[in-house]
Amino acid sequence: MRQILSRSTNGPIGMIAALLALIIVFSLLNPRFGSVENLQNVLFQVSVPLIIVVGTSLVIQMGSIDLSVEGVMGAAGMAWILLSPNTRLETDIGVWAWVVALGIGLGFGLLTGAIYAKLKVPSFVVSLGTWYVGLGVAILLYGNSLLPSLTSETLARWPTRLTLGLPNSFWLAAVVLMVGVLISHYTRFGRGLMAIGNNEPIARSNGMPVDRYKIAAFSVAGTLCGLAGILATMQLGSGSPDIGFGQLFVVIPAAVIGGTALSGGEGGVLRSALGVFLLIILNNGLVLAGVDPDFQSGVFGTILLIAVIAVAWPQRGRLKVAK
């Protein structure tokens, strides 16, 4: 167990060095990259995927995967805005809108975890189904009526408002990340997830409640996707079933680049978070470097592919997704 935990906490130095190298290169290409305004912009952009990757990492640590991110975000975000001050409905239940939206995320996580743990359906298949169920719920809530937009200036401006020089959305993500790191590395639950990913049969033989841990991990991931859906909706200022579009293809590669093995038993929340920072900084730097918009996706994808292969190649014998 100590060896597993040690592997999960060693290695951020290389990621930090890569981040510093990117910052130096992009600052030389465009001095605006290193400005305070752009730093605040990067932290604003990183907030939503940073929240998601905490839950995603807990699931990946045990050798599973959660693909339901975008659907759960859409359902939770739409529920939240329709229960908050908006242009379509007069319903405003205050803080209970947050409770309902987070409850939706928790419900989807519980459903995914229960089917995966109790019915032994691969997490890849279950979470893919949950993704589309969540998307369907979001589309039903969106309907064909007036686009629901926030009418509360306080809520609409909260994510970008600065506290101690940093966006509020980043402070929220930082708190979630801090709690995630503590859970992942310093609790029985976090160590249990790592042990399951490393060798599930041994974990079961030692009396560990494996099924309970699996359901709990997906429940946490679903709840955090719900929170991310709320934050993304606040940032946009209006409701959309596609509010989570593209997030899945940031958080999972970020986790892999950070060293959280898809086979489980290695990595952790902190390393995955560093992977998120690397991808967001890379994307931001390409924009400021003046890379043609028509080529940005191709350049970003190529660099991402090289990075993933470089990290995953030494572990190719252990990698598996549908566990």
Coordinates of C-alpha atoms in Angstrom, one line a residue:
M1 CA 0.0 0.0 0.0
R2 CA 2.8 2.4 0.8
Q3 CA 4.4 1.7 -2.6
I4 CA 1.1 2.5 -4.3
L5 CA 0.7 5.8 -2.4
S6 CA 4.3 6.7 -3.1
R7 CA 3.9 6.2 -6.8
S8 CA 0.8 8.4 -6.8
T9 CA 2.5 11.3 -5.0
N10 CA 5.8 11.2 -6.9
G11 CA 6.1 12.6 -10.4
P12 CA 4.5 16.1 -10.3
I13 CA 8.0 17.6 -10.7
G14 CA 8.2 16.6 -14.3
M15 CA 4.7 18.1 -15.0
I16 CA 5.6 21.3 -13.2
A17 CA 8.8 21.6 -15.3
A18 CA 6.7 21.1 -18.5
L19 CA 4.3 23.8 -17.4
L20 CA 7.1 26.2 -16.7
A21 CA 8.7 25.4 -20.1
L22 CA 5.4 26.1 -21.9
I23 CA 4.9 29.4 -20.0
I24 CA 8.4 30.5 -20.9
V25 CA 8.0 29.6 -24.6
F26 CA 4.6 31.3 -25.0
S27 CA 5.8 34.4 -23.1
L28 CA 8.6 34.8 -25.5
L29 CA 6.3 34.3 -28.5
N30 CA 3.8 36.9 -27.1
P31 CA 4.5 39.0 -24.0
R32 CA 0.7 39.2 -23.4
F33 CA 0.8 35.6 -22.4
G34 CA 2.5 36.4 -19.1
S35 CA 0.3 39.4 -18.3
V36 CA -1.9 39.4 -15.2
E37 CA -5.0 39.7 -17.3
N38 CA -4.1 36.5 -19.2
L39 CA -3.2 34.6 -16.1
Q40 CA -6.7 35.5 -14.7
N41 CA -8.2 34.3 -18.0
V42 CA -6.3 31.0 -17.8
L43 CA -7.5 30.4 -14.3
F44 CA -11.1 31.2 -15.4
Q45 CA -10.8 28.7 -18.2
V46 CA -9.3 26.0 -16.0
S47 CA -12.0 26.1 -13.3
V48 CA -14.6 23.8 -14.8
P49 CA -12.3 21.0 -16.0
L50 CA -10.4 21.2 -12.7
I51 CA -13.6 20.4 -10.8
I52 CA -14.5 17.5 -13.2
V53 CA -11.0 16.0 -13.1
V54 CA -11.1 15.5 -9.4
G55 CA -14.0 13.0 -9.7
T56 CA -12.7 11.6 -12.9
S57 CA -9.4 10.8 -11.3
L58 CA -11.0 9.0 -8.3
V59 CA -12.8 6.7 -10.8
I60 CA -9.7 6.2 -13.0
Q61 CA -7.6 5.3 -9.9
M62 CA -9.6 2.2 -9.4
G63 CA -9.2 1.2 -13.0
S64 CA -12.6 2.3 -14.3
I65 CA -13.7 5.2 -16.5
D66 CA -16.6 7.7 -16.4
L67 CA -17.8 8.9 -19.8
S68 CA -21.1 10.5 -18.5
V69 CA -19.5 13.9 -17.9
E70 CA -21.2 15.9 -20.6
G71 CA -24.6 14.5 -20.2
V72 CA -24.6 15.0 -16.4
M73 CA -23.4 18.5 -16.7
G74 CA -26.1 19.3 -19.2
A75 CA -28.9 17.9 -17.0
A76 CA -27.6 19.6 -13.8
G77 CA -26.9 22.9 -15.5
M78 CA -30.4 23.1 -17.1
A79 CA -32.1 22.1 -13.8
W80 CA -30.2 24.8 -12.0
I81 CA -30.9 27.7 -14.3
L82 CA -34.6 26.8 -14.5
L83 CA -34.8 27.0 -10.7
S84 CA -32.8 30.2 -10.5
P85 CA -33.7 33.7 -11.7
N86 CA -34.2 33.3 -15.5
T87 CA -36.0 34.7 -18.5
R88 CA -38.3 31.7 -19.0
L89 CA -39.8 30.9 -15.6
E90 CA -40.5 33.0 -12.5
T91 CA -39.4 30.1 -10.3
D92 CA -36.5 31.0 -8.0
I93 CA -35.9 28.7 -5.1
G94 CA -32.5 30.1 -4.2
V95 CA -29.9 27.8 -2.7
W96 CA -32.3 24.8 -3.2
A97 CA -31.6 25.1 -7.0
W98 CA -28.0 24.1 -6.1
V99 CA -29.2 21.3 -4.0
V100 CA -31.5 19.9 -6.8
A101 CA -28.8 20.2 -9.5
L102 CA -26.1 18.6 -7.3
G103 CA -28.7 15.9 -6.4
I104 CA -29.2 15.2 -10.1
G105 CA -25.4 14.7 -10.5
L106 CA -25.3 12.5 -7.4
G107 CA -28.3 10.5 -8.8
F108 CA -26.6 9.8 -12.1
G109 CA -23.4 8.8 -10.3
L110 CA -25.2 6.5 -8.0
L111 CA -27.0 4.9 -11.0
T112 CA -23.8 4.4 -12.9
G113 CA -21.9 3.1 -9.9
A114 CA -24.7 0.7 -8.9
I115 CA -25.1 -0.8 -12.4
Y116 CA -21.3 -1.1 -12.7
A117 CA -20.6 -2.6 -9.3
K118 CA -23.7 -4.8 -8.8
L119 CA -24.5 -5.9 -12.4
K120 CA -20.8 -6.2 -13.4
V121 CA -21.4 -4.2 -16.6
P122 CA -18.2 -2.5 -17.8
S123 CA -18.0 1.1 -16.7
F124 CA -17.3 2.2 -20.2
V125 CA -20.7 0.9 -21.4
V126 CA -22.6 2.0 -18.3
S127 CA -21.3 5.6 -18.2
L128 CA -21.8 6.0 -22.0
G129 CA -25.4 5.1 -21.5
T130 CA -25.7 7.6 -18.6
W131 CA -24.2 10.3 -20.8
Y132 CA -27.0 9.9 -23.3
V133 CA -29.7 9.7 -20.6
G134 CA -28.4 12.9 -19.0
L135 CA -28.3 14.6 -22.4
G136 CA -31.9 13.5 -23.0
V137 CA -33.0 15.0 -19.7
A138 CA -31.2 18.2 -20.5
I139 CA -32.9 18.4 -24.0
L140 CA -36.3 17.8 -22.4
L141 CA -35.7 20.6 -19.9
Y142 CA -34.4 22.9 -22.6
G143 CA -37.6 22.3 -24.6
N144 CA -38.8 24.6 -27.5
S145 CA -39.5 27.7 -25.4
L146 CA -37.6 30.8 -24.8
L147 CA -33.9 30.4 -24.1
P148 CA -33.4 30.5 -20.3
S149 CA -30.9 33.2 -19.5
L150 CA -29.8 34.4 -16.0
T151 CA -31.5 37.6 -14.9
S152 CA -29.5 37.9 -11.7
E153 CA -26.5 40.1 -12.2
T154 CA -24.9 38.7 -9.0
L155 CA -25.0 35.1 -10.3
A156 CA -24.0 36.0 -13.8
R157 CA -20.9 38.0 -12.7
W158 CA -19.9 35.8 -9.8
P159 CA -17.5 33.5 -11.7
T160 CA -15.5 36.3 -13.2
R161 CA -15.5 38.6 -10.1
L162 CA -12.0 38.8 -8.6
T163 CA -11.3 37.9 -5.0
L164 CA -7.7 38.5 -3.9
G165 CA -6.9 39.0 -7.6
L166 CA -8.2 35.6 -8.8
P167 CA -11.6 34.7 -10.3
N168 CA -14.2 33.3 -7.9
S169 CA -14.7 30.3 -10.2
F170 CA -11.0 29.4 -9.7
W171 CA -11.3 29.7 -5.9
L172 CA -14.2 27.3 -6.1
A173 CA -12.2 24.9 -8.2
A174 CA -9.2 25.2 -5.9
V175 CA -11.3 24.3 -2.8
V176 CA -12.7 21.2 -4.7
L177 CA -9.1 20.3 -5.8
M178 CA -7.8 20.6 -2.2
V179 CA -10.5 18.4 -0.8
G180 CA -9.9 15.9 -3.7
V181 CA -6.2 15.7 -3.0
L182 CA -6.8 15.1 0.7
I183 CA -9.4 12.3 -0.1
S184 CA -7.2 10.7 -2.7
H185 CA -4.0 10.5 -0.8
Y186 CA -4.8 10.8 2.9
T187 CA -8.0 8.8 3.6
R188 CA -8.9 5.2 3.7
F189 CA -11.4 5.7 0.9
G190 CA -8.7 7.2 -1.4
R191 CA -6.2 4.5 -0.6
G192 CA -8.9 1.9 -1.1
L193 CA -9.6 3.1 -4.6
M194 CA -5.9 2.9 -5.4
A195 CA -5.7 -0.7 -4.0
I196 CA -8.7 -1.7 -6.1
G197 CA -7.1 -0.4 -9.2
N198 CA -3.8 -2.1 -8.4
N199 CA -5.3 -5.5 -7.7
E200 CA -9.0 -5.9 -7.1
P201 CA -9.0 -9.6 -6.1
I202 CA -6.5 -9.0 -3.4
A203 CA -8.5 -6.0 -2.2
R204 CA -11.6 -8.2 -1.9
S205 CA -9.7 -11.0 -0.2
N206 CA -8.6 -8.5 2.4
G207 CA -12.2 -7.7 3.3
M208 CA -12.4 -4.4 1.5
P209 CA -16.0 -3.4 0.6
V210 CA -15.1 -3.0 -3.1
D211 CA -18.6 -2.6 -4.4
R212 CA -19.3 0.2 -1.9
Y213 CA -16.1 2.0 -2.9
K214 CA -17.0 1.8 -6.5
I215 CA -20.5 3.2 -6.1
A216 CA -19.1 6.0 -3.8
A217 CA -16.4 6.9 -6.4
F218 CA -19.0 7.3 -9.2
S219 CA -21.3 9.2 -6.8
V220 CA -18.6 11.7 -6.1
A221 CA -17.7 12.0 -9.8
G222 CA -21.4 12.6 -10.7
T223 CA -21.9 15.2 -8.0
L224 CA -18.8 17.1 -9.2
C225 CA -20.0 17.0 -12.7
G226 CA -23.3 18.5 -11.4
L227 CA -21.3 21.3 -9.8
A228 CA -19.3 21.8 -13.0
G229 CA -22.5 22.0 -14.9
I230 CA -23.8 24.8 -12.6
L231 CA -20.5 26.7 -12.9
A232 CA -20.3 26.4 -16.6
T233 CA -23.9 27.6 -16.9
M234 CA -23.1 30.6 -14.7
Q235 CA -20.1 31.4 -16.9
L236 CA -22.2 31.2 -20.1
G237 CA -25.1 33.1 -18.5
S238 CA -27.8 30.9 -20.1
G239 CA -28.8 27.3 -20.2
S240 CA -27.7 24.8 -22.8
P241 CA -27.9 21.0 -23.0
D242 CA -24.4 21.1 -24.6
I243 CA -22.9 23.0 -21.7
G244 CA -20.4 20.2 -21.1
F245 CA -19.4 19.8 -24.7
G246 CA -15.7 19.0 -25.1
Q247 CA -15.0 18.6 -21.4
L248 CA -14.6 14.9 -21.6
F249 CA -11.8 15.2 -24.1
V250 CA -9.9 17.5 -21.8
V251 CA -10.2 15.7 -18.4
I252 CA -9.4 12.2 -19.5
P253 CA -6.3 13.1 -21.6
A254 CA -5.2 15.5 -18.8
A255 CA -5.4 12.6 -16.3
V256 CA -3.3 10.3 -18.6
I257 CA -0.8 13.1 -19.3
G258 CA -0.6 13.7 -15.5
G259 CA 0.3 10.1 -14.9
T260 CA -3.0 8.7 -13.7
A261 CA -2.9 5.3 -15.4
L262 CA -6.1 4.1 -17.1
S263 CA -5.3 0.7 -15.7
G264 CA -5.7 2.0 -12.1
G265 CA -3.5 1.9 -9.1
E266 CA -1.2 4.8 -10.1
G267 CA -1.4 8.6 -10.3
G268 CA -3.8 10.8 -8.4
V269 CA -5.9 13.9 -8.3
L270 CA -3.0 16.3 -8.1
R271 CA -1.2 14.9 -11.1
S272 CA -4.4 14.9 -13.1
A273 CA -5.0 18.6 -12.1
L274 CA -1.5 19.5 -13.4
G275 CA -2.5 17.8 -16.7
V276 CA -5.5 20.1 -16.9
F277 CA -3.3 23.1 -16.4
L278 CA -1.0 21.9 -19.1
L279 CA -3.7 21.5 -21.7
I280 CA -5.5 24.8 -20.9
I281 CA -2.2 26.7 -21.0
L282 CA -1.3 25.0 -24.3
N283 CA -4.5 26.0 -25.9
N284 CA -4.3 29.5 -24.6
G285 CA -0.7 29.9 -25.7
L286 CA -1.5 28.7 -29.2
V287 CA -4.2 31.3 -29.5
L288 CA -1.9 34.1 -28.3
A289 CA 1.0 32.8 -30.4
G290 CA -1.1 33.6 -33.5
V291 CA -1.6 30.1 -34.8
D292 CA -4.3 30.2 -37.5
P293 CA -7.7 29.2 -36.0
D294 CA -8.0 26.7 -38.9
F295 CA -4.9 24.9 -37.6
Q296 CA -5.2 25.3 -33.9
S297 CA -7.2 22.1 -33.4
G298 CA -4.8 20.1 -35.5
V299 CA -1.7 21.5 -33.7
F300 CA -3.3 21.0 -30.3
G301 CA -4.4 17.5 -31.1
T302 CA -1.0 16.5 -32.5
I303 CA 0.8 17.8 -29.4
L304 CA -1.7 16.1 -27.2
L305 CA -1.3 12.8 -29.0
I306 CA 2.4 12.9 -28.7
A307 CA 2.2 13.7 -25.0
V308 CA -0.3 10.9 -24.3
I309 CA 1.8 8.3 -26.2
A310 CA 5.0 9.5 -24.4
V311 CA 3.3 9.0 -21.0
A312 CA 1.3 5.9 -21.8
W313 CA 3.9 3.9 -23.8
P314 CA 5.9 2.6 -20.8
Q315 CA 2.6 1.4 -19.2
R316 CA 1.1 -0.1 -22.4
G317 CA 1.1 -3.6 -20.9
R318 CA -1.1 -2.5 -18.1
L319 CA -3.5 -0.1 -19.8
K320 CA -7.1 -1.1 -20.1
V321 CA -10.3 1.0 -20.1
A322 CA -13.3 -1.3 -19.7
K323 CA -12.7 -2.8 -16.3

